[in-house]
PDB file of C-alpha atoms in Angstrom:
ATOM      1  CA  MET A   1      -8.534  22.003  28.352  1.00 81.00           C
ATOM      2  CA  LYS A   2      -6.485  21.382  31.469  1.00 80.00           C
ATOM      3  CA  ASN A   3      -9.653  21.365  33.584  1.00 84.00           C
ATOM      4  CA  PHE A   4     -11.225  18.869  31.221  1.00 85.00           C
ATOM      5  CA  TYR A   5      -8.342  16.394  31.699  1.00 82.00           C
ATOM      6  CA  LEU A   6      -8.410  16.936  35.449  1.00 82.00           C
ATOM      7  CA  THR A   7     -12.144  16.239  35.546  1.00 87.00           C
ATOM      8  CA  ILE A   8     -11.828  13.087  33.418  1.00 86.00           C
ATOM      9  CA  SER A   9      -8.902  11.877  35.570  1.00 84.00           C
ATOM     10  CA  ALA A  10     -10.910  12.494  38.754  1.00 82.00           C
ATOM     11  CA  ILE A  11     -13.920  10.592  37.363  1.00 90.00           C
ATOM     12  CA  ILE A  12     -11.738   7.630  36.307  1.00 88.00           C
ATOM     13  CA  PHE A  13     -10.072   7.621  39.738  1.00 82.00           C
ATOM     14  CA  VAL A  14     -13.418   7.652  41.586  1.00 79.00           C
ATOM     15  CA  VAL A  15     -14.877   4.891  39.379  1.00 80.00           C
ATOM     16  CA  SER A  16     -11.793   2.663  39.801  1.00 79.00           C
ATOM     17  CA  LEU A  17     -11.769   3.317  43.569  1.00 73.00           C
ATOM     18  CA  ALA A  18     -15.447   2.350  43.786  1.00 75.00           C
ATOM     19  CA  ALA A  19     -14.766  -0.818  41.779  1.00 75.00           C
ATOM     20  CA  CYS A  20     -11.891  -1.759  44.103  1.00 72.00           C
ATOM     21  CA  MET A  21     -14.046  -1.200  47.170  1.00 73.00           C
ATOM     22  CA  ALA A  22     -16.837  -3.359  45.724  1.00 65.00           C
ATOM     23  CA  THR A  23     -14.343  -6.176  45.065  1.00 63.00           C
ATOM     24  CA  ALA A  24     -12.902  -5.881  48.590  1.00 59.00           C
ATOM     25  CA  THR A  25     -16.412  -5.996  50.094  1.00 58.00           C
ATOM     26  CA  GLU A  26     -17.218  -9.143  48.066  1.00 60.00           C
ATOM     27  CA  GLN A  27     -14.004 -10.836  49.224  1.00 58.00           C
ATOM     28  CA  GLN A  28     -14.710  -9.981  52.863  1.00 60.00           C
ATOM     29  CA  SER A  29     -18.215 -11.421  52.654  1.00 57.00           C
ATOM     30  CA  GLN A  30     -16.841 -14.607  51.058  1.00 57.00           C
ATOM     31  CA  VAL A  31     -14.200 -14.918  53.786  1.00 54.00           C
ATOM     32  CA  LYS A  32     -16.838 -14.496  56.500  1.00 56.00           C
ATOM     33  CA  SER A  33     -19.085 -17.180  55.005  1.00 51.00           C
ATOM     34  CA  SER A  34     -16.280 -19.408  53.811  1.00 46.00           C
ATOM     35  CA  PRO A  35     -15.244 -21.198  57.074  1.00 49.00           C
ATOM     36  CA  ALA A  36     -18.751 -22.539  57.658  1.00 47.00           C
ATOM     37  CA  GLN A  37     -19.104 -23.584  54.033  1.00 49.00           C
ATOM     38  CA  GLN A  38     -15.629 -25.151  53.793  1.00 49.00           C
ATOM     39  CA  THR A  39     -15.676 -26.972  57.137  1.00 49.00           C
ATOM     40  CA  ALA A  40     -18.489 -29.351  56.239  1.00 48.00           C
ATOM     41  CA  PRO A  41     -17.131 -30.514  52.856  1.00 49.00           C
ATOM     42  CA  ALA A  42     -13.559 -30.906  54.197  1.00 47.00           C
ATOM     43  CA  THR A  43     -14.788 -32.977  57.127  1.00 46.00           C
ATOM     44  CA  GLU A  44     -16.913 -35.121  54.818  1.00 47.00           C
ATOM     45  CA  THR A  45     -13.921 -35.646  52.522  1.00 46.00           C
ATOM     46  CA  LYS A  46     -11.685 -36.708  55.412  1.00 44.00           C
ATOM     47  CA  LYS A  47     -14.361 -39.060  56.716  1.00 44.00           C
ATOM     48  CA  ALA A  48     -14.762 -40.561  53.253  1.00 44.00           C
ATOM     49  CA  ILE A  49     -11.015 -41.197  53.024  1.00 41.00           C
ATOM     50  CA  VAL A  50     -10.831 -42.725  56.488  1.00 42.00           C
ATOM     51  CA  MET A  51     -13.909 -44.905  56.013  1.00 44.00           C
ATOM     52  CA  LYS A  52     -12.866 -46.095  52.559  1.00 45.00           C
ATOM     53  CA  HIS A  53      -9.633 -47.802  53.637  1.00 46.00           C
ATOM     54  CA  ASN A  54     -10.198 -48.011  57.407  1.00 50.00           C
ATOM     55  CA  THR A  55      -6.848 -46.284  57.901  1.00 51.00           C
ATOM     56  CA  PRO A  56      -6.229 -42.572  58.116  1.00 50.00           C
ATOM     57  CA  PRO A  57      -4.237 -40.829  55.397  1.00 50.00           C
ATOM     58  CA  PRO A  58      -0.471 -40.668  56.173  1.00 53.00           C
ATOM     59  CA  ASN A  59      -0.612 -36.993  57.160  1.00 52.00           C
ATOM     60  CA  GLU A  60      -3.320 -37.843  59.718  1.00 48.00           C
ATOM     61  CA  LEU A  61      -1.105 -40.293  61.642  1.00 49.00           C
ATOM     62  CA  SER A  62       0.297 -38.971  64.875  1.00 49.00           C
ATOM     63  CA  LYS A  63       3.963 -39.553  65.673  1.00 53.00           C
ATOM     64  CA  GLY A  64       3.055 -42.209  68.233  1.00 52.00           C
ATOM     65  CA  GLU A  65       1.227 -44.478  65.784  1.00 55.00           C
ATOM     66  CA  LEU A  66       2.960 -47.082  63.642  1.00 54.00           C
ATOM     67  CA  PRO A  67       2.294 -47.313  59.924  1.00 65.00           C
ATOM     68  CA  VAL A  68       0.089 -50.136  58.736  1.00 75.00           C
ATOM     69  CA  GLY A  69       2.048 -53.284  57.894  1.00 83.00           C
ATOM     70  CA  GLN A  70       1.924 -55.410  54.780  1.00 88.00           C
ATOM     71  CA  TRP A  71       2.842 -59.007  53.848  1.00 91.00           C
ATOM     72  CA  TYR A  72       5.717 -59.685  51.415  1.00 92.00           C
ATOM     73  CA  THR A  73       6.962 -63.028  50.100  1.00 93.00           C
ATOM     74  CA  GLY A  74      10.545 -63.529  49.011  1.00 94.00           C
ATOM     75  CA  THR A  75      13.967 -65.033  49.651  1.00 94.00           C
ATOM     76  CA  LEU A  76      16.558 -64.223  52.313  1.00 93.00           C
ATOM     77  CA  LYS A  77      20.176 -63.877  51.220  1.00 92.00           C
ATOM     78  CA  PHE A  78      23.245 -63.435  53.390  1.00 91.00           C
ATOM     79  CA  TYR A  79      25.687 -60.729  52.306  1.00 88.00           C
ATOM     80  CA  ASN A  80      29.198 -60.810  53.735  1.00 88.00           C
ATOM     81  CA  LEU A  81      29.576 -57.031  53.568  1.00 83.00           C
ATOM     82  CA  GLU A  82      29.932 -54.517  56.386  1.00 77.00           C
ATOM     83  CA  GLY A  83      29.933 -57.224  59.048  1.00 81.00           C
ATOM     84  CA  GLY A  84      27.424 -59.443  57.264  1.00 87.00           C
ATOM     85  CA  PHE A  85      23.668 -59.051  57.059  1.00 90.00           C
ATOM     86  CA  PHE A  86      20.569 -60.680  55.630  1.00 92.00           C
ATOM     87  CA  GLY A  87      18.765 -59.043  52.748  1.00 92.00           C
ATOM     88  CA  PHE A  88      15.217 -59.814  51.680  1.00 93.00           C
ATOM     89  CA  HIS A  89      14.534 -60.126  47.943  1.00 93.00           C
ATOM     90  CA  GLY A  90      10.790 -59.883  47.387  1.00 92.00           C
ATOM     91  CA  ASP A  91       9.059 -61.824  44.639  1.00 91.00           C
ATOM     92  CA  ASN A  92       7.865 -58.478  43.229  1.00 90.00           C
ATOM     93  CA  GLY A  93      11.351 -56.921  43.166  1.00 90.00           C
ATOM     94  CA  GLU A  94      11.427 -55.405  46.665  1.00 90.00           C
ATOM     95  CA  ARG A  95      14.821 -55.209  48.397  1.00 93.00           C
ATOM     96  CA  PHE A  96      14.410 -54.863  52.152  1.00 92.00           C
ATOM     97  CA  LEU A  97      16.889 -54.849  54.999  1.00 92.00           C
ATOM     98  CA  PRO A  98      14.876 -56.815  57.583  1.00 92.00           C
ATOM     99  CA  LEU A  99      15.183 -55.367  61.093  1.00 91.00           C
ATOM    100  CA  ASN A 100      14.102 -57.437  64.135  1.00 88.00           C
ATOM    101  CA  LEU A 101      14.392 -60.693  62.159  1.00 89.00           C
ATOM    102  CA  GLU A 102      14.562 -63.572  64.644  1.00 89.00           C
ATOM    103  CA  ILE A 103      17.765 -65.659  64.567  1.00 89.00           C
ATOM    104  CA  ARG A 104      15.855 -68.869  63.807  1.00 89.00           C
ATOM    105  CA  PHE A 105      14.716 -67.346  60.488  1.00 89.00           C
ATOM    106  CA  GLN A 106      18.174 -66.060  59.482  1.00 90.00           C
ATOM    107  CA  GLN A 107      18.870 -68.719  56.850  1.00 90.00           C
ATOM    108  CA  HIS A 108      20.553 -68.064  53.505  1.00 91.00           C
ATOM    109  CA  GLY A 109      18.190 -69.003  50.677  1.00 91.00           C
ATOM    110  CA  ALA A 110      15.140 -69.378  52.923  1.00 91.00           C
ATOM    111  CA  LYS A 111      11.796 -68.644  51.295  1.00 93.00           C
ATOM    112  CA  ILE A 112       9.787 -66.601  53.797  1.00 92.00           C
ATOM    113  CA  LYS A 113       6.708 -64.465  54.133  1.00 93.00           C
ATOM    114  CA  ILE A 114       7.232 -61.348  56.266  1.00 92.00           C
ATOM    115  CA  PHE A 115       4.776 -58.865  57.699  1.00 92.00           C
ATOM    116  CA  GLY A 116       5.865 -55.388  58.729  1.00 91.00           C
ATOM    117  CA  TYR A 117       6.407 -51.891  57.468  1.00 91.00           C
ATOM    118  CA  ILE A 118       9.058 -49.745  55.801  1.00 90.00           C
ATOM    119  CA  ASP A 119      10.861 -47.531  58.312  1.00 88.00           C
ATOM    120  CA  ASN A 120      12.332 -44.455  56.620  1.00 85.00           C
ATOM    121  CA  ASN A 121      13.204 -42.859  59.973  1.00 86.00           C
ATOM    122  CA  ILE A 122      16.192 -45.099  60.653  1.00 87.00           C
ATOM    123  CA  MET A 123      19.788 -45.157  59.445  1.00 86.00           C
ATOM    124  CA  THR A 124      21.846 -48.330  59.123  1.00 86.00           C
ATOM    125  CA  ILE A 125      25.470 -49.081  58.294  1.00 86.00           C
ATOM    126  CA  GLN A 126      24.343 -51.479  55.575  1.00 84.00           C
ATOM    127  CA  MET A 127      23.906 -49.410  52.455  1.00 83.00           C
ATOM    128  CA  TRP A 128      21.602 -51.963  50.910  1.00 89.00           C
ATOM    129  CA  GLY A 129      17.839 -52.161  50.594  1.00 88.00           C
ATOM    130  CA  THR A 130      15.158 -50.283  52.484  1.00 91.00           C
ATOM    131  CA  PRO A 131      14.970 -50.723  56.286  1.00 92.00           C
ATOM    132  CA  PHE A 132      11.958 -52.913  57.060  1.00 92.00           C
ATOM    133  CA  LYS A 133      10.602 -53.490  60.589  1.00 92.00           C
ATOM    134  CA  VAL A 134       9.615 -57.150  60.741  1.00 91.00           C
ATOM    135  CA  GLN A 135       6.599 -57.912  62.938  1.00 91.00           C
ATOM    136  CA  LYS A 136       5.702 -61.468  61.832  1.00 91.00           C
ATOM    137  CA  VAL A 137       7.514 -64.157  59.853  1.00 92.00           C
ATOM    138  CA  GLU A 138       6.306 -67.366  58.236  1.00 91.00           C
ATOM    139  CA  LEU A 139       8.899 -69.853  56.984  1.00 90.00           C
ATOM    140  CA  ILE A 140       7.820 -71.290  53.629  1.00 88.00           C
ATOM    141  CA  LYS A 141      10.993 -73.226  52.755  1.00 89.00           C
ATOM    142  CA  ALA A 142      14.061 -73.591  54.978  1.00 87.00           C
ATOM    143  CA  GLY A 143      17.420 -72.386  53.761  1.00 84.00           C
ATOM    144  CA  ASP A 144      21.043 -72.850  54.855  1.00 81.00           C
ATOM    145  CA  LYS A 145      20.983 -72.705  58.654  1.00 75.00           C
ATOM    146  CA  SER A 146      24.650 -71.725  58.902  1.00 68.00           C
ATOM    147  CA  GLY A 147      23.524 -68.315  57.703  1.00 50.00           C
ATOM    148  CA  VAL A 148      26.460 -67.923  55.328  1.00 55.00           C
ATOM    149  CA  ASN A 149      26.396 -68.007  51.579  1.00 49.00           C
ATOM    150  CA  PRO A 150      29.345 -70.189  50.508  1.00 53.00           C
ATOM    151  CA  LYS A 151      29.870 -67.940  47.465  1.00 56.00           C
ATOM    152  CA  ASP A 152      30.435 -64.930  49.756  1.00 49.00           C
ATOM    153  CA  ILE A 153      33.370 -66.545  51.634  1.00 41.00           C
TER     154      ILE A 153
END
């Protein structure tokens, strides 16, 4: 009886070992053929993404390239906090801290259109809004040229 169990155990072991080897051989053949098969579809997918919007996906941008800018319309407000600064209130609810905003556009209550991009790689002392690198500005309606909100004094 002991020999019978030993024989059955040996047969089960050999069958399971053969099954494992067959699975390993299949995986190796898939790995060998996989780079050639996966390279073409991945490249086509990346090309489709790039061609669709004419800009590469964010993870494709190198560190030297600037993000693509966007136009926003809103109102400038002067805040007499932390040394005073201008905040941009977008018509769609955006709150930006405009960086590089020319002095001639720094007018409390001015309605402006700004072009630029959000810069998350910068720290400011103003704990208000999202830092926004201004590249272009269009003045729609002039505001208070003194640059100070009388309510903030």
